[in-house]
Short mmCIF file of C-alpha atoms in Angstrom, two decimals:
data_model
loop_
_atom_site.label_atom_id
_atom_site.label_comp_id
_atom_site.label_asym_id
_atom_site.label_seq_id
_atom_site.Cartn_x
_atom_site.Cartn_y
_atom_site.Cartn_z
CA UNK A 1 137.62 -100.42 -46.09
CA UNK A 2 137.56 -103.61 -44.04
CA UNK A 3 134.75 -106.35 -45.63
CA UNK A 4 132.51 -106.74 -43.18
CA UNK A 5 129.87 -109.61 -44.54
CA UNK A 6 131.98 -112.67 -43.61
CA UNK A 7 131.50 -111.31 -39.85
CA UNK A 8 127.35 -110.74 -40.67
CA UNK A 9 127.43 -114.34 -41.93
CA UNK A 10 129.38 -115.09 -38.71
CA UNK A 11 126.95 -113.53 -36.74
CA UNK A 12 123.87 -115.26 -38.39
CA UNK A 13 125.06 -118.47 -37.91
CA UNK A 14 125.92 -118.09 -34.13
CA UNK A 15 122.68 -116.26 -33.03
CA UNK A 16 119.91 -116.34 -35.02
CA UNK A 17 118.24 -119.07 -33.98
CA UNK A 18 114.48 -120.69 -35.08
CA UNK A 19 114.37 -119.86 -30.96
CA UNK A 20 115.29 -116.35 -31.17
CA UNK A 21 113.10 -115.68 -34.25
CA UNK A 22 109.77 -117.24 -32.94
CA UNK A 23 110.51 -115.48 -30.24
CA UNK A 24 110.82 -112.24 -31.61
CA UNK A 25 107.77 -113.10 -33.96
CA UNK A 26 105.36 -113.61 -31.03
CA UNK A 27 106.41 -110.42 -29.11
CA UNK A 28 105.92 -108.41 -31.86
CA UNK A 29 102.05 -109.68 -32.38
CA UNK A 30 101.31 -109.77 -29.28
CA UNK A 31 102.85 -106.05 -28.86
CA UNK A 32 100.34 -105.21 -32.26
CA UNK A 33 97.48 -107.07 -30.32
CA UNK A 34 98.15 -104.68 -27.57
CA UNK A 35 98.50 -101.50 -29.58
CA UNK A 36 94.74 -101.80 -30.94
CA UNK A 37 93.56 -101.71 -27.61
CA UNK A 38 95.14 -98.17 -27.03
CA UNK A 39 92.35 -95.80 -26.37
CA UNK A 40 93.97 -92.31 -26.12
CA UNK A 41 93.28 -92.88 -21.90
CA UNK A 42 96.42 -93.35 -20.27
CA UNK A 43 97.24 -96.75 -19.06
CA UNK A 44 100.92 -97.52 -17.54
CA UNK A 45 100.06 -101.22 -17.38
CA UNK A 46 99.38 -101.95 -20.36
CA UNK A 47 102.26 -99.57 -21.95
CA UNK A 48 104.20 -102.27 -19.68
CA UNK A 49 102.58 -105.07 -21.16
CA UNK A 50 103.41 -103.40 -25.14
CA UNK A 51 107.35 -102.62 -24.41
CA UNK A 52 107.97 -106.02 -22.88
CA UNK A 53 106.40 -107.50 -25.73
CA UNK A 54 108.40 -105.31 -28.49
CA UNK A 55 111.53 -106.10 -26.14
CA UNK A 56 110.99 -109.80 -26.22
CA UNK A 57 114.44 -112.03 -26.99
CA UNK A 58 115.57 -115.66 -26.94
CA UNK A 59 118.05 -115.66 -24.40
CA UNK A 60 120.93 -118.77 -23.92
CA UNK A 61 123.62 -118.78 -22.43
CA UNK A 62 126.49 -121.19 -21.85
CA UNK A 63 125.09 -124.13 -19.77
CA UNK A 64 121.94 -122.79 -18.98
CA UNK A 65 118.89 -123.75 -20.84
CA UNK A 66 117.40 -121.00 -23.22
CA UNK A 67 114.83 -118.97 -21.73
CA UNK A 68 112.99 -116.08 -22.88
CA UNK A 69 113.98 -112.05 -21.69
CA UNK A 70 113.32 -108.60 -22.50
CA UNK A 71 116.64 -107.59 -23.53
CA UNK A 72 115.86 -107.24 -27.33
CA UNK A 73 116.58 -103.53 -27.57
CA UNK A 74 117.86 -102.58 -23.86
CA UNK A 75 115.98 -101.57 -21.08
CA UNK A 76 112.53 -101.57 -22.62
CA UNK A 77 109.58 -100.21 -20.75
CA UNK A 78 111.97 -98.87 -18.21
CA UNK A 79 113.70 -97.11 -20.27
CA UNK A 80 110.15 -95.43 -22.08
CA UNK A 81 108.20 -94.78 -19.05
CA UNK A 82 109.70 -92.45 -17.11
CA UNK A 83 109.13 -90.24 -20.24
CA UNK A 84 105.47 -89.89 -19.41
CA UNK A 85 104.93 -87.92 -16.39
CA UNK A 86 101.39 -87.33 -15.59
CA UNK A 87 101.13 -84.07 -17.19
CA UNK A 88 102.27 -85.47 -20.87
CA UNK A 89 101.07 -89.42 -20.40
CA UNK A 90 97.99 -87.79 -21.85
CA UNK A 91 99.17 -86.24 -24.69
CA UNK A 92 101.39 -89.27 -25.73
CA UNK A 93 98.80 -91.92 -25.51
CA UNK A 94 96.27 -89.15 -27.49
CA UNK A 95 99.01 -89.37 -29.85
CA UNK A 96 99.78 -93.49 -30.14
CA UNK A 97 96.03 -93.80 -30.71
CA UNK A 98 95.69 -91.29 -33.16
CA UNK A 99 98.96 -93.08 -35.38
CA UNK A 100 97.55 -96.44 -35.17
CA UNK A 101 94.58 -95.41 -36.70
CA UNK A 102 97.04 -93.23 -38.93
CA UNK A 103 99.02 -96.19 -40.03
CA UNK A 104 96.44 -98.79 -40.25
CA UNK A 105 94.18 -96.55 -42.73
CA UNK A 106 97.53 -96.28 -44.89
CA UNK A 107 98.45 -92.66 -44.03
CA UNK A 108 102.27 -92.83 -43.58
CA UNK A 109 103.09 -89.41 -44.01
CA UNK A 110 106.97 -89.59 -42.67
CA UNK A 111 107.38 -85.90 -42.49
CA UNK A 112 103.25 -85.05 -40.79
CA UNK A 113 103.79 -88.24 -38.19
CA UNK A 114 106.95 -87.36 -36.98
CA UNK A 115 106.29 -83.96 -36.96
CA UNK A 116 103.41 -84.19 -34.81
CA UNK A 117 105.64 -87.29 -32.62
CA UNK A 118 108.45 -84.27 -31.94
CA UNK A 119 105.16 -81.68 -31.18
CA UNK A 120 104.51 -83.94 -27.80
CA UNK A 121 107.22 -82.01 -26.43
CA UNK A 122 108.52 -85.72 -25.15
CA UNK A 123 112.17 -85.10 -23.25
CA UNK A 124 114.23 -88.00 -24.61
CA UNK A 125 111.43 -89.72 -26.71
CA UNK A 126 113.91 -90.12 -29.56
CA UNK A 127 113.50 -91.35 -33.27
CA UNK A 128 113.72 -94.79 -31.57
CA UNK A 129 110.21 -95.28 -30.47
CA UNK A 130 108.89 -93.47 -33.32
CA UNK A 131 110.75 -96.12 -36.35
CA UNK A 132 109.68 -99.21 -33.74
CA UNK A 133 106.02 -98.10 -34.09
CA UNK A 134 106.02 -98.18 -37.80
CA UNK A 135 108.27 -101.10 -37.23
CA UNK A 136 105.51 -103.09 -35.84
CA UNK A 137 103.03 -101.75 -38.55
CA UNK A 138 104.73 -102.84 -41.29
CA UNK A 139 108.25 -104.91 -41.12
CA UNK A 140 108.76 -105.36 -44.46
CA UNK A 141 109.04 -101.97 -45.26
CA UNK A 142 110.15 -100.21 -41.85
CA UNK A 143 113.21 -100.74 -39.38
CA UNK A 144 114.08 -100.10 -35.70
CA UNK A 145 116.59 -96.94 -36.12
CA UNK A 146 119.15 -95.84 -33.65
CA UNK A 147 122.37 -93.68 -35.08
CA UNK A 148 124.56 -96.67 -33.93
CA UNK A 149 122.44 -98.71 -36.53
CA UNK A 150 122.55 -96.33 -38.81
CA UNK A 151 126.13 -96.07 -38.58
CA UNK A 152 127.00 -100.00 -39.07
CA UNK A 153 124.83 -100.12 -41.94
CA UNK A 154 126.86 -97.48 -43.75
CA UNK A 155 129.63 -99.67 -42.46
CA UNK A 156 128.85 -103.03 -43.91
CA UNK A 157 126.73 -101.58 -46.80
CA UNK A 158 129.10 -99.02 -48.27
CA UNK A 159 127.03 -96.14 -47.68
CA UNK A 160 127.37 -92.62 -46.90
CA UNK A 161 127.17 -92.28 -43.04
CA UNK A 162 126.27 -88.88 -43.52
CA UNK A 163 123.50 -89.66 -45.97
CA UNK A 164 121.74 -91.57 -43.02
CA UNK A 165 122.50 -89.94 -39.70
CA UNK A 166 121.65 -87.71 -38.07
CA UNK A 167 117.25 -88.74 -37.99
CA UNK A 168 114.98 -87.02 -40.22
CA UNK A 169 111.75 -88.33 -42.38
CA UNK A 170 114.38 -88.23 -45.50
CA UNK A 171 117.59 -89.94 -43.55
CA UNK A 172 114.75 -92.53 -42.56
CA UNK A 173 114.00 -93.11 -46.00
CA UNK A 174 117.00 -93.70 -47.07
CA UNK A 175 117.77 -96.52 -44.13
CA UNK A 176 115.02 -98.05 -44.43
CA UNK A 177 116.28 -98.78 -48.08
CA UNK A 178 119.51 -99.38 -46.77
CA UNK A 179 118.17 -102.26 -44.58
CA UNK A 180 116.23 -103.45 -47.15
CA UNK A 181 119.43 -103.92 -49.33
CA UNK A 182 120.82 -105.50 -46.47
CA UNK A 183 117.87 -108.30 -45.91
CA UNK A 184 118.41 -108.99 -49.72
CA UNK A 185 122.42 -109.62 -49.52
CA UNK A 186 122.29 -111.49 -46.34
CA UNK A 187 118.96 -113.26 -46.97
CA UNK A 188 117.58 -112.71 -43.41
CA UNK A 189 114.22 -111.94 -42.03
CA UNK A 190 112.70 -108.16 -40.82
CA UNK A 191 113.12 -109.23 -37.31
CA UNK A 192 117.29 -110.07 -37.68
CA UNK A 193 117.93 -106.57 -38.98
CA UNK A 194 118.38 -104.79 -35.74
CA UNK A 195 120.01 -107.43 -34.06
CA UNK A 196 122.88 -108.00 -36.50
CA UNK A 197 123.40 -103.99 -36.99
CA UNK A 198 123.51 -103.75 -33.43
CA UNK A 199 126.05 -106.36 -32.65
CA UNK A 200 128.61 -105.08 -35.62
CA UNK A 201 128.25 -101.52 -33.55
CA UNK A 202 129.31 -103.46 -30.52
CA UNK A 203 132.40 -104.71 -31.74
CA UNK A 204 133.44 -101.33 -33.11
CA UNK A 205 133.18 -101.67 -36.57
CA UNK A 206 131.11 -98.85 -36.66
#
């Protein structure tokens, strides 16, 4: 198996900027901020305001000065809202309440949160969303997951693939370990994790 760590290094020293961190820093308590003033009522806007915030990145490219985008994880709120049609926004922002006074009152239940997160009956609201919320709660101990992520880790760490993918409260466990491990070898921050991971699935190694 290939040794991927000189290409992590690589990758560290190319893109992750002071910029890109402070950045990501600020989005992610200003997209906190927001989440406390989640009532249970539905309210597009400021579900808007949240994923833009979560999606915030340092962007620079060649020649142009660096500016900031919301390209951290993709498409952001476009990609979350057309999930909530009128009939479920309801039930979904009942729900995002509800876990932030879960999580803040220290009941992290993996198996009883996502359990009632899959009960919403959400078309397409994957595990995503779900490990970013307890992301923002608490990045020392929780990471963004996506299988591609999963998949690099396994890659770079030496892990069983199978031991992390496909998503359940155990899998989780065990990647948010994994990334954990990884922080430790490659002395980075919380907020690097998922951008590294996700660039050594772009290139294929994983």
């Amino acid at each position: 198996m290939p040794d991927y760590h000189d290409r992590v290094n690589m990758l560290i020293g190319e893109h992750c900027s002071v910029d890109a961190l402070n950045a990501r820093l600020q989005g992610e308590s200003d997209a906190i901020s927001i989440m406390d003033d989640f009532s249970g009522v539905p309210d597009m806007e400021l579900w808007k305001s949240f994923c833009d915030a979560w999606n915030r990145e340092c962007f620079d490219r060649a020649g142009v000065r660096r500016e900031i985008t919301c390209t951290r994880f993709g498409a952001g709120h476009r990609a979350a809202l057309h999930l909530y049609s009128a009939d479920k926004a309801h039930l979904f922002f009942g729900w995002l309440a509800s876990f932030r006074t879960a999580v803040v009152r220290g009941d992290t239940d993996m198996a009883s949160q996502y359990a009632s997160y899959r009960g919403l009956g959400l078309v397409g609201a994957g595990p995503f969303l779900f490990s970013l919320l307890l992301y923002l709660h608490a990045p020392e101990c929780y990471f963004p997951y996506r299988r591609s992520y999963a998949l690099a880790l396994a890659t770079i760490m030496g892990e069983e693939a199978a031991s992390l993918t496909p998503f359940s409260p155990e899998s989780y466990a065990l990647y948010c370990k994994g990334c954990s491990a990884f922080r430790e070898t490659f002395n980075v921050l919380p907020q690097e994790v998922d951008f590294l991971l996700r660039e050594v699935a772009r290139e294929g190694t994983a």
